[in-house]
PDB file of C-alpha atoms in Angstrom:
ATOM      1  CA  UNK A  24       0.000   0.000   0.000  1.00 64.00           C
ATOM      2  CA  UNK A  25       3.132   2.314   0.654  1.00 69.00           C
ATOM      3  CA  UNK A  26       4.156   1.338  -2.472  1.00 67.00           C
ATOM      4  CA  UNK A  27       1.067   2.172  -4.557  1.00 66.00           C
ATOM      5  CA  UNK A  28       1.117   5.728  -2.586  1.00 67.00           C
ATOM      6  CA  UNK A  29       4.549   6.374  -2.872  1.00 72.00           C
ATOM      7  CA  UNK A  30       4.313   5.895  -7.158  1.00 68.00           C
ATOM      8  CA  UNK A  31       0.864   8.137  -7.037  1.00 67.00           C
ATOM      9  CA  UNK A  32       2.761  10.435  -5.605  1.00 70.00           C
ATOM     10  CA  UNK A  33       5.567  10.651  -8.507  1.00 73.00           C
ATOM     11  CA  UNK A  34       2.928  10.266 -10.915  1.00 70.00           C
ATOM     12  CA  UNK A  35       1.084  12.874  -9.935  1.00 69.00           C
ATOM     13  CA  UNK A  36       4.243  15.460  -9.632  1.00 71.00           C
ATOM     14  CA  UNK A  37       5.162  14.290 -13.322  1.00 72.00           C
ATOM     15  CA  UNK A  38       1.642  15.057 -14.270  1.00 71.00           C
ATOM     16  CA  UNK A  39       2.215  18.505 -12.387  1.00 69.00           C
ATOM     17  CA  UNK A  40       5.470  19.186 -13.915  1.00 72.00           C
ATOM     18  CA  UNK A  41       4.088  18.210 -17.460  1.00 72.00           C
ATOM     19  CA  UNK A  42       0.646  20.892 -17.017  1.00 67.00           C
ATOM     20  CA  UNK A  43       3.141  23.693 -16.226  1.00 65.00           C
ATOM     21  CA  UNK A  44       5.242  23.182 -18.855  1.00 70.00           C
ATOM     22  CA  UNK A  45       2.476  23.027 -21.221  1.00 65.00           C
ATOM     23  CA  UNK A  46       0.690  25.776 -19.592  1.00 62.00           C
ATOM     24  CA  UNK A  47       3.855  28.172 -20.579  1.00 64.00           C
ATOM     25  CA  UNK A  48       4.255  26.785 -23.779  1.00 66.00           C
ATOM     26  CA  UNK A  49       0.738  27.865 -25.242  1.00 59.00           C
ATOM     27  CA  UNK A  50       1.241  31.312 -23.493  1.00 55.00           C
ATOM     28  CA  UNK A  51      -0.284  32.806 -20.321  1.00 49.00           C
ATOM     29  CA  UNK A  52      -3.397  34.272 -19.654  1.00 49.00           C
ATOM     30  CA  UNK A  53      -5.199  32.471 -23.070  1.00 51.00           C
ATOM     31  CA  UNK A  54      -9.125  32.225 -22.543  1.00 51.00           C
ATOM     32  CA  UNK A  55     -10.064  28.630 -21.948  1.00 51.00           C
ATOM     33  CA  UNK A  56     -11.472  27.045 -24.771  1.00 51.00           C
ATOM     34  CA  UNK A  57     -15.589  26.294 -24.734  1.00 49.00           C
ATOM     35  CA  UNK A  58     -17.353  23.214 -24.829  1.00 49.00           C
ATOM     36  CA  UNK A  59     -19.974  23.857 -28.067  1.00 50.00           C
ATOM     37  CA  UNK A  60     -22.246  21.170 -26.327  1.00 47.00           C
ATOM     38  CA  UNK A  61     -22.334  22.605 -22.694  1.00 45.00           C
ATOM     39  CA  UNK A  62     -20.395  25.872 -23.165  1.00 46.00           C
ATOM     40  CA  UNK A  63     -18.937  25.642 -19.950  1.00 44.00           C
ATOM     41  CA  UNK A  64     -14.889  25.844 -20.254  1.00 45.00           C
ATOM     42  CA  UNK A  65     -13.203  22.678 -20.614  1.00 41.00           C
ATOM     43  CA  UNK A  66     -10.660  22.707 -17.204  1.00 45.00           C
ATOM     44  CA  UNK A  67      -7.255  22.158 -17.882  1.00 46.00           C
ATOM     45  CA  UNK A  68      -6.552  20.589 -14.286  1.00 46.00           C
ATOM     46  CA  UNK A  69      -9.136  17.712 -15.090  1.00 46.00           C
ATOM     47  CA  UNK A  70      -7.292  16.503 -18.208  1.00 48.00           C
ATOM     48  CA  UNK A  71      -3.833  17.171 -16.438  1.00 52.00           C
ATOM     49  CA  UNK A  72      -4.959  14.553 -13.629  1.00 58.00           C
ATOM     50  CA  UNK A  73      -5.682  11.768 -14.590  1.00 62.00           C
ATOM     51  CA  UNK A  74      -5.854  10.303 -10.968  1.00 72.00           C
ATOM     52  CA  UNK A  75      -8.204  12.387  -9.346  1.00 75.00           C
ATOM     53  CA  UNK A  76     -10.459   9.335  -8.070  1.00 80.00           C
ATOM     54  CA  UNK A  77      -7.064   7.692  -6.638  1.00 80.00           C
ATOM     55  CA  UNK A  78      -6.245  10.718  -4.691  1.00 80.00           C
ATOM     56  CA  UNK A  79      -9.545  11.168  -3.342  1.00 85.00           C
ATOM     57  CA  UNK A  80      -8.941   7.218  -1.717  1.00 84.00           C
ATOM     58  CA  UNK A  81      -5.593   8.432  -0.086  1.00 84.00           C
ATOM     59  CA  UNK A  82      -7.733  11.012   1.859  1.00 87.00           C
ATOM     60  CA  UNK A  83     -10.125   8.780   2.689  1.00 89.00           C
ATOM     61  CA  UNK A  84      -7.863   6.262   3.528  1.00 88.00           C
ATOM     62  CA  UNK A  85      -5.859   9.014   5.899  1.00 89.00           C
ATOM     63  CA  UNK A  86      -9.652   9.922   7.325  1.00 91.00           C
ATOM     64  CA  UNK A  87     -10.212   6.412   8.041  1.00 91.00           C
ATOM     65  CA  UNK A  88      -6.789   5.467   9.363  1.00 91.00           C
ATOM     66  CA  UNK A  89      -6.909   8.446  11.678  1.00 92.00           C
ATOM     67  CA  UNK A  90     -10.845   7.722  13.129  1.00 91.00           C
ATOM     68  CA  UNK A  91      -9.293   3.751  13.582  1.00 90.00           C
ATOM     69  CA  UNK A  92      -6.556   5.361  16.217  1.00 91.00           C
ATOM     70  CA  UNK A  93      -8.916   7.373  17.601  1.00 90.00           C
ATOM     71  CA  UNK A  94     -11.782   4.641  18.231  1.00 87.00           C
ATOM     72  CA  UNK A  95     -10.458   0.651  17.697  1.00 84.00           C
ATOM     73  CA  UNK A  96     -14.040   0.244  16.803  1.00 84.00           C
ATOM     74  CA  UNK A  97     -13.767   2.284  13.610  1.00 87.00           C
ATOM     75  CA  UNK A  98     -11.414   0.220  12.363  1.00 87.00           C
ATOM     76  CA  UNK A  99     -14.664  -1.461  10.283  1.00 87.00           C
ATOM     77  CA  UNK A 100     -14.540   1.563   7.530  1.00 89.00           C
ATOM     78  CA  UNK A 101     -10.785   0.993   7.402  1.00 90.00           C
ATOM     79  CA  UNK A 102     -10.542  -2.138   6.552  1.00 89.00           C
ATOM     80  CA  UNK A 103     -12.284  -2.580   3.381  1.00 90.00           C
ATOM     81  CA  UNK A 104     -10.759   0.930   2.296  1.00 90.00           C
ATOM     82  CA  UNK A 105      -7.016  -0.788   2.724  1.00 87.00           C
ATOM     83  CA  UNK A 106      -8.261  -3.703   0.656  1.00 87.00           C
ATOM     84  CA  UNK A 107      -9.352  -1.694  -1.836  1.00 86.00           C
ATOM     85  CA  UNK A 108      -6.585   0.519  -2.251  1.00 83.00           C
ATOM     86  CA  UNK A 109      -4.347  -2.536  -2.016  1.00 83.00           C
ATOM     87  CA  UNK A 110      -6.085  -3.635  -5.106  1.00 85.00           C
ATOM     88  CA  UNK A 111      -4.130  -0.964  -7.069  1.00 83.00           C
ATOM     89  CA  UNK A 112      -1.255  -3.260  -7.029  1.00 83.00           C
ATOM     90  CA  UNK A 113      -2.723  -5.418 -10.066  1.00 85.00           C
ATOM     91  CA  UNK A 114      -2.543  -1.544 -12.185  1.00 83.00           C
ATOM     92  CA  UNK A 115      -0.336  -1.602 -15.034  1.00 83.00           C
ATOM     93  CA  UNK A 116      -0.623   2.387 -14.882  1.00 78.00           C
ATOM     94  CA  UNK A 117       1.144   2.363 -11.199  1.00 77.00           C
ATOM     95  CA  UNK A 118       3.227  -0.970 -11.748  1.00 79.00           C
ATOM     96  CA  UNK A 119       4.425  -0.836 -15.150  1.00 81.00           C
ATOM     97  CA  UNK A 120       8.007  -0.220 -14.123  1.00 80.00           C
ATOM     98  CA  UNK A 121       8.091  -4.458 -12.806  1.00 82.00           C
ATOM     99  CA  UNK A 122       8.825  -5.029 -15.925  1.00 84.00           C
ATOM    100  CA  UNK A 123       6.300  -7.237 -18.923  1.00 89.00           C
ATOM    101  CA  UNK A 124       2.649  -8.152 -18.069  1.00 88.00           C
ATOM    102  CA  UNK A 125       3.464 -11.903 -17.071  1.00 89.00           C
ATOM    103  CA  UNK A 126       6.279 -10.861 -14.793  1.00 90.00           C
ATOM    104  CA  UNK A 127       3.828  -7.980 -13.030  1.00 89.00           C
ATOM    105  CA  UNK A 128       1.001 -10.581 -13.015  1.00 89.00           C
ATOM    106  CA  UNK A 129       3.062 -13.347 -11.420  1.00 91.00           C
ATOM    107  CA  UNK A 130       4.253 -11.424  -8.735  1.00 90.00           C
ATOM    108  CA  UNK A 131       0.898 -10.170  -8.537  1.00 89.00           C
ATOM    109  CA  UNK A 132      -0.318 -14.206  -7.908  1.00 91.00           C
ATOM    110  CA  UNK A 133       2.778 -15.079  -5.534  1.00 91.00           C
ATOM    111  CA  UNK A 134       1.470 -12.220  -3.171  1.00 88.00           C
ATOM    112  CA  UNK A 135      -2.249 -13.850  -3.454  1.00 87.00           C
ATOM    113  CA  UNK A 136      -0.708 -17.092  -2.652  1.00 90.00           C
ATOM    114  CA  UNK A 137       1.583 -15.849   0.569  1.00 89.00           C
ATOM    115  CA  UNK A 138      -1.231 -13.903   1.954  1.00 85.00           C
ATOM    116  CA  UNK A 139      -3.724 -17.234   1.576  1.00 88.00           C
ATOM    117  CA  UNK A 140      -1.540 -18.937   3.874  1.00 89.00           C
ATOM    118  CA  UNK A 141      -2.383 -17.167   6.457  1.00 86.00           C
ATOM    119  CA  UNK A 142      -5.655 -16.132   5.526  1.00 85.00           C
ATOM    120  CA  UNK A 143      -6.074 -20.256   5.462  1.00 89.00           C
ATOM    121  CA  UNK A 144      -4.240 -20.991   9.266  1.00 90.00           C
ATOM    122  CA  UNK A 145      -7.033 -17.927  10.418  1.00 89.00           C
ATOM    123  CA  UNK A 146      -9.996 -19.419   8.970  1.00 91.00           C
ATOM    124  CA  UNK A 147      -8.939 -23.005  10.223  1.00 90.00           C
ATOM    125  CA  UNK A 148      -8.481 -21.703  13.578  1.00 90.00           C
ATOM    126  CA  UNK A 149     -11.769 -19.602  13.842  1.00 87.00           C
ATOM    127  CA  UNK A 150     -13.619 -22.447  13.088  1.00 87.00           C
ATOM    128  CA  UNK A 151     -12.166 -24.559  15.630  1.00 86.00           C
ATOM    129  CA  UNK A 152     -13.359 -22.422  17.792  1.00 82.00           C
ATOM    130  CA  UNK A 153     -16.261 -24.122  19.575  1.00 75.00           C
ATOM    131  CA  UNK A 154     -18.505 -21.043  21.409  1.00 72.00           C
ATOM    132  CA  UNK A 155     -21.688 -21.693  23.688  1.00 71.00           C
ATOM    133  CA  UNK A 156     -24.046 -19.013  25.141  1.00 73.00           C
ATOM    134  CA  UNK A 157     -27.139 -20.230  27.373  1.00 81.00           C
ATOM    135  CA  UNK A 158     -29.701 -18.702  28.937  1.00 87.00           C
ATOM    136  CA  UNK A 159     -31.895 -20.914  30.001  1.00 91.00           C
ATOM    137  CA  UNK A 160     -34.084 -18.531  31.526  1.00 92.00           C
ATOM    138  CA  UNK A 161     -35.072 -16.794  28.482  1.00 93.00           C
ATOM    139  CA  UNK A 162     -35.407 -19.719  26.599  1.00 93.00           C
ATOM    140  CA  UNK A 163     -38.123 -21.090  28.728  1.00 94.00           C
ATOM    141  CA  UNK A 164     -39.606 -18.023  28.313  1.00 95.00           C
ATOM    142  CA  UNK A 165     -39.597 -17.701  24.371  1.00 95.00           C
ATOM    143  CA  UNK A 166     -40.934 -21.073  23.939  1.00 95.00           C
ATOM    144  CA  UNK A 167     -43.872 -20.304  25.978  1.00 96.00           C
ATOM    145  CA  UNK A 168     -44.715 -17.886  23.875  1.00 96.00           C
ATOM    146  CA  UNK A 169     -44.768 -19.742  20.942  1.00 95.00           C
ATOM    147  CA  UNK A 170     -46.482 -22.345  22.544  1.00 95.00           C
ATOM    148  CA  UNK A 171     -48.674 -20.769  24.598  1.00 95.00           C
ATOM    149  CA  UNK A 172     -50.040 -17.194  22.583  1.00 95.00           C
ATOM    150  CA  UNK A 173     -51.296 -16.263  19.498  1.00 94.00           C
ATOM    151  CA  UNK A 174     -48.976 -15.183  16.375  1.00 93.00           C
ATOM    152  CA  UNK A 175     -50.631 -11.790  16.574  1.00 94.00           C
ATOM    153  CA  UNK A 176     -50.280 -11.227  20.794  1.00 95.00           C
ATOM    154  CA  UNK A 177     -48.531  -8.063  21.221  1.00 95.00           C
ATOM    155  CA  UNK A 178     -46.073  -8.015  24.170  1.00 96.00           C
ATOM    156  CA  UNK A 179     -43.875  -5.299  26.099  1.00 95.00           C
ATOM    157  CA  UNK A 180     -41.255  -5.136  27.759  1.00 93.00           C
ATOM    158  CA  UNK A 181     -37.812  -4.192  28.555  1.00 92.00           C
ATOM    159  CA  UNK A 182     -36.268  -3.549  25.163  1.00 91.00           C
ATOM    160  CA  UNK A 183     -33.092  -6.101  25.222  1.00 89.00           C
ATOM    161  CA  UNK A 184     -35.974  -8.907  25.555  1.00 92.00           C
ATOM    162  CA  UNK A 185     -38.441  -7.694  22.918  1.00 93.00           C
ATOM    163  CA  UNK A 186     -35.501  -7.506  20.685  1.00 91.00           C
ATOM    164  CA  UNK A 187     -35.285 -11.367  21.361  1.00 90.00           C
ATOM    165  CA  UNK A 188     -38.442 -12.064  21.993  1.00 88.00           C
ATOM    166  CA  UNK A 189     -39.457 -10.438  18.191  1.00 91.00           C
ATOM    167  CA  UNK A 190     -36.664 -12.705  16.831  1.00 91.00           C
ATOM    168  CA  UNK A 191     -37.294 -15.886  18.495  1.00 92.00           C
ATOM    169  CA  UNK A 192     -40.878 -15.846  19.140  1.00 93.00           C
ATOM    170  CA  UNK A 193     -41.956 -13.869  16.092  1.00 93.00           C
ATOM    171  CA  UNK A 194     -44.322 -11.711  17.781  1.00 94.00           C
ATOM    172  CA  UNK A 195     -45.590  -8.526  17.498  1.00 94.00           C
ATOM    173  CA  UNK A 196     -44.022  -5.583  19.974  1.00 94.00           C
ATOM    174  CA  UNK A 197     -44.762  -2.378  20.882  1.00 93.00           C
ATOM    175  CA  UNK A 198     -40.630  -1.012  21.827  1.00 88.00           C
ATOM    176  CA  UNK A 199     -37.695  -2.678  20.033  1.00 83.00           C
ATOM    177  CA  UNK A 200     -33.518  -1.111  20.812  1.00 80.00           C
ATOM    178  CA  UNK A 201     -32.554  -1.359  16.963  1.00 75.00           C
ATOM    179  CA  UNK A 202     -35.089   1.509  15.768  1.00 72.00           C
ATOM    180  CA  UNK A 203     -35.064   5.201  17.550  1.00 72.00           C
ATOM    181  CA  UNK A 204     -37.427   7.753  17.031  1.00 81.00           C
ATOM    182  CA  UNK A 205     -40.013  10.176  18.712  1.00 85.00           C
ATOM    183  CA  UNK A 206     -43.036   8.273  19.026  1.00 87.00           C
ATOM    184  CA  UNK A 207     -41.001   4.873  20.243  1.00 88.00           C
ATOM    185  CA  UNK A 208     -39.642   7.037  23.274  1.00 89.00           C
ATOM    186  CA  UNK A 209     -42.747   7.526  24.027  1.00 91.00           C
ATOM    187  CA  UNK A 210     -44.256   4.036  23.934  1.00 92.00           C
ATOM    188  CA  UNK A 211     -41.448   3.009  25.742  1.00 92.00           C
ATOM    189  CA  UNK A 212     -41.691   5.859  28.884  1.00 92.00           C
ATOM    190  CA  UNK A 213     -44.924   4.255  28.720  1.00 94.00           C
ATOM    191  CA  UNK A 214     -44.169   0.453  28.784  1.00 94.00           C
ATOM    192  CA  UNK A 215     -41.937   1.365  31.303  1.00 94.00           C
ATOM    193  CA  UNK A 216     -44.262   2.509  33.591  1.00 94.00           C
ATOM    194  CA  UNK A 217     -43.828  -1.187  35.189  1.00 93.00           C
ATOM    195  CA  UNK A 218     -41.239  -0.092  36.793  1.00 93.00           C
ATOM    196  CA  UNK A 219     -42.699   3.556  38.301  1.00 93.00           C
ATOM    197  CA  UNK A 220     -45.173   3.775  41.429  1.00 93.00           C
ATOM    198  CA  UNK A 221     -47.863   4.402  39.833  1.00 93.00           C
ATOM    199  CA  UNK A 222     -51.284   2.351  40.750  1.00 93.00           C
ATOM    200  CA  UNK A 223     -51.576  -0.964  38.469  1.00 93.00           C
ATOM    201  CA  UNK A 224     -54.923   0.798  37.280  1.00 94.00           C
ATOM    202  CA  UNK A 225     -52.619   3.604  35.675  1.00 94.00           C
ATOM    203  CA  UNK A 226     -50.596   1.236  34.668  1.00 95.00           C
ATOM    204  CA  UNK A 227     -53.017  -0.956  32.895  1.00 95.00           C
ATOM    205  CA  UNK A 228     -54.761   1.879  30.892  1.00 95.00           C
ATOM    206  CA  UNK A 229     -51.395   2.706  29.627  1.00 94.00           C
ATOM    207  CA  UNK A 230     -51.045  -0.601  28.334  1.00 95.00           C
ATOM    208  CA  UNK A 231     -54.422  -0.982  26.664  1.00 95.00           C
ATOM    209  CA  UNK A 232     -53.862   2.400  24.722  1.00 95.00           C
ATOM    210  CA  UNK A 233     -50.774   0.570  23.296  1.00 95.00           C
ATOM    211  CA  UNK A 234     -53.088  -2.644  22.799  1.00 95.00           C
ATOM    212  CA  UNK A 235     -50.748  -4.856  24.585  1.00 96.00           C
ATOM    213  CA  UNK A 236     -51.865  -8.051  25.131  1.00 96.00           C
ATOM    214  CA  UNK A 237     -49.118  -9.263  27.736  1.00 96.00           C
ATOM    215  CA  UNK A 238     -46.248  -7.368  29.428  1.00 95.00           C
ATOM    216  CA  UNK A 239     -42.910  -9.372  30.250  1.00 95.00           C
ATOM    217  CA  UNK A 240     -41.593  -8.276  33.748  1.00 93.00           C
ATOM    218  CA  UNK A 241     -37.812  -8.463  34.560  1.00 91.00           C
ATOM    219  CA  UNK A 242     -37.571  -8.848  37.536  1.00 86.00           C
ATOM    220  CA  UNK A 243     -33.564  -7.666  38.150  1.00 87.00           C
ATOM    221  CA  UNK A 244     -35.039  -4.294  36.958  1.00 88.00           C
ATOM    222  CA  UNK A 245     -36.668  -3.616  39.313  1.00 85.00           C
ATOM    223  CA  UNK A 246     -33.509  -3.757  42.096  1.00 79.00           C
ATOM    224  CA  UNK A 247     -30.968  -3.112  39.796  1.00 75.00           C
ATOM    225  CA  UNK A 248     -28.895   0.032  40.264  1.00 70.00           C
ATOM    226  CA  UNK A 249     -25.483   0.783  39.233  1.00 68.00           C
ATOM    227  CA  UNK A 250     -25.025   3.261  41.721  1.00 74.00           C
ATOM    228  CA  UNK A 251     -27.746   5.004  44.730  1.00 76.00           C
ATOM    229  CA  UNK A 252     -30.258   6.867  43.016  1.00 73.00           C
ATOM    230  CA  UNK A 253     -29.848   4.916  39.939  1.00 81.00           C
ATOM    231  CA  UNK A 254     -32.967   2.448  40.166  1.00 85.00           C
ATOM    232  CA  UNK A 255     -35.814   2.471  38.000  1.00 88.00           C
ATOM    233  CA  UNK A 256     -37.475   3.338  41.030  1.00 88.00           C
ATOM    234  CA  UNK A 257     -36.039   5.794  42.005  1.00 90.00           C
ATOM    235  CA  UNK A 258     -35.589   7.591  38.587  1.00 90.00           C
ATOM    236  CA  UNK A 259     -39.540   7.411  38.121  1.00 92.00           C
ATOM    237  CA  UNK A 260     -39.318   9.594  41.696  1.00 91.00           C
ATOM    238  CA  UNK A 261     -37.257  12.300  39.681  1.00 91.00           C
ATOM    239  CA  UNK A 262     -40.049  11.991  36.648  1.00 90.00           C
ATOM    240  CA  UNK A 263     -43.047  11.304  38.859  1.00 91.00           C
ATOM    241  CA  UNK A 264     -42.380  12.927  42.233  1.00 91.00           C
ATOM    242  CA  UNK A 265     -46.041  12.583  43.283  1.00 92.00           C
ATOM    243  CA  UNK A 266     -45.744   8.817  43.840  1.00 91.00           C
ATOM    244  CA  UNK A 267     -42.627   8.967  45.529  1.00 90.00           C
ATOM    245  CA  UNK A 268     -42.602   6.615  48.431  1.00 87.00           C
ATOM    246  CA  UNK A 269     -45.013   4.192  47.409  1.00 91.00           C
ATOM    247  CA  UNK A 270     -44.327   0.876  46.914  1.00 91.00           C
ATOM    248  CA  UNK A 271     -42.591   0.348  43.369  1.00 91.00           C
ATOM    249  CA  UNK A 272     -45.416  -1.368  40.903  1.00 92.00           C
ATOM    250  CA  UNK A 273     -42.723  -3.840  39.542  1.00 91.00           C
ATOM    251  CA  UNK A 274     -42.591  -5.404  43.050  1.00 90.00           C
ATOM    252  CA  UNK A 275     -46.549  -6.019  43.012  1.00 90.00           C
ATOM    253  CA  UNK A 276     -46.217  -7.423  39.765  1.00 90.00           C
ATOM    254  CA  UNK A 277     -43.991 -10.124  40.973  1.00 85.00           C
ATOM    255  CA  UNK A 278     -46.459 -10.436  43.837  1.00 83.00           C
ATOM    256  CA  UNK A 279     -49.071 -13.459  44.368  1.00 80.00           C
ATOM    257  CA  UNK A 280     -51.516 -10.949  44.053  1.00 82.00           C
ATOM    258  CA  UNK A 281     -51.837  -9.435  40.723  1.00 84.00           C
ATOM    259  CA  UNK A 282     -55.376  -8.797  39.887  1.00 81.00           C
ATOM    260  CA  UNK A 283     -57.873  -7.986  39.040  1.00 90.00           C
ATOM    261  CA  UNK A 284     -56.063  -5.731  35.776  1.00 93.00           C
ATOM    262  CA  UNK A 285     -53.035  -8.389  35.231  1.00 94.00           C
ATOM    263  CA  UNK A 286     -52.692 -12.304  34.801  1.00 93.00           C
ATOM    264  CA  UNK A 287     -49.884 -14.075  35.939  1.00 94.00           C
ATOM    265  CA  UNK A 288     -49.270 -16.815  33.113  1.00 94.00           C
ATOM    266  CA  UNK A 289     -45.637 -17.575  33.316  1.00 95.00           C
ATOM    267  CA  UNK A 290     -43.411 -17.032  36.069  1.00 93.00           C
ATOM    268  CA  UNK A 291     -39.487 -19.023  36.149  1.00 93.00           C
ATOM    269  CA  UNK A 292     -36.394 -17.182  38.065  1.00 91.00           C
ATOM    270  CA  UNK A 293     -35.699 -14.070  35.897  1.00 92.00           C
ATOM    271  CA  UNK A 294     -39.173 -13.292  34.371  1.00 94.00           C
ATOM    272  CA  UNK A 295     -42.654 -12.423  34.549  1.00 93.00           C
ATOM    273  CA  UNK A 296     -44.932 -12.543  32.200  1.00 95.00           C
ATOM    274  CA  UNK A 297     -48.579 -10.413  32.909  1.00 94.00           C
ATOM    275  CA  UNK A 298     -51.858 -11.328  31.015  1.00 95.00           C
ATOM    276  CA  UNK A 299     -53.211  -7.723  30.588  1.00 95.00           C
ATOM    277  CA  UNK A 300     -57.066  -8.072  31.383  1.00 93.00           C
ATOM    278  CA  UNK A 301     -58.995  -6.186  29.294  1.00 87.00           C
TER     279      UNK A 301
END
């Protein structure tokens, strides 16, 4: 890649060194010749550089090198940049000067052929890589959904498990993490109501509007807190102070006693999920 930016670079002071020469042979200051077509004024510079598109790569390959430093994570736009650029080294207009076609093409195939070797040991070792996640929990939960509802039940919930639970279960929700915009904030402040003070009655009405037909309760959301003052809880007392000091609804919810506006109908260690009587 060094390479292919080190001979852009002579080319492109050649092609430099040829305009101005050119530009002083045919005399200073002559008007630019018109297109009869478009009768806008043909550009010398475009003609004179002939590698325009390659040095617009270099600067996005600088932009992209630079943001990989910066964040590892970037390093996604980078790489397919490098391979591109690194392309270039099949050009006869950059790597004339290894000598005939075959020779440039054969040293061209014997790079290929190094680079598969270890491209080959990667592969063979990523897929001897044997990886395992369980959670049993929210298995049991997604195949009692698909055993147990309707295709078209609508659930709730905390957004990490509707994300799974729209996957796995195929079921319609009403908040989902991969989409962001207005009116899902909203549904969402709503859904998440669960974990507020409010009565169950407010609750439930909230629900209905959103024509949920079961809400999933986590129940480490409800005592989770990174830090004090952190809770859901206690961040519903910062957004509802009127219910502060009540007892949080998300608690009742994982209570025997439920009704008469919710249905227990599954219950294992980590969830809850709520019938929503209508």
């Amino acid at each position: 890649m060094i390479t292919v930016v080190c001979n852009f670079v002579v080319k492109e002071y050649k092609s430099w060194l040829n305009m101005e020469t050119e530009a002083k042979s045919s005399g200073a200051g002559e008007p630019k010749p018109k297109d009869n077509k478009t009768d806008h004024p043909i550009s010398k510079d475009v003609v004179g550089k002939p590698n325009a598109e390659v040095l617009y790569h270099v600067f996005q390959l600088i932009a992209f090198t630079v943001m990989a430093v910066i964040i590892m994570r970037l390093k996604l736009f980078l790489t397919p940049q490098m391979a591109l650029f690194a392309s270039l080294i099949a050009s006869r207009q950059f790597f004339s000067w290894l000598g005939p076609k075959s020779r440039h093409y054969a040293i061209v195939a014997a790079i290929l052929a190094a680079m598969s070797i270890g491209g080959y040991f990667n592969i063979k070792m990523e897929l001897s890589i044997t990886g395992e996640f369980s959670n049993w929990p929210m298995e049991q939960m997604v195949e009692w959904i698909k055993a147990n509802t309707h295709k078209d039940a609508v659930f709730c919930g905390p957004m990490p498990t509707m994300a799974t639970g729209k996957l796995s279960a195929n079921r319609p929700i009403v908040n989902h993490p991969h989409y962001e915009d207005a009116g899902l904030r909203a549904r969402t402040k709503e859904v998440y109501s669960m974990y507020s003070r409010k009565s169950l009655a407010e609750i439930k009405e909230k629900l209905v509007k959103l024509r949920v037909n079961y809400a999933v309760v986590e129940q480490s959301w409800c005592i989770r807190k990174t830090r004090e003052g952190c809770g859901m809880p206690e961040i519903w007392d910062i957004e509802d102070p009127s219910n502060r000091g009540k007892m949080p609804a998300c608690e009742i919810l994982q209570g025997q006693n439920v009704g008469p506006h919710f249905r227990r109908v599954f219950k294992n260690d980590v969830y809850d999920i709520l019938e929503v009587i209508v």
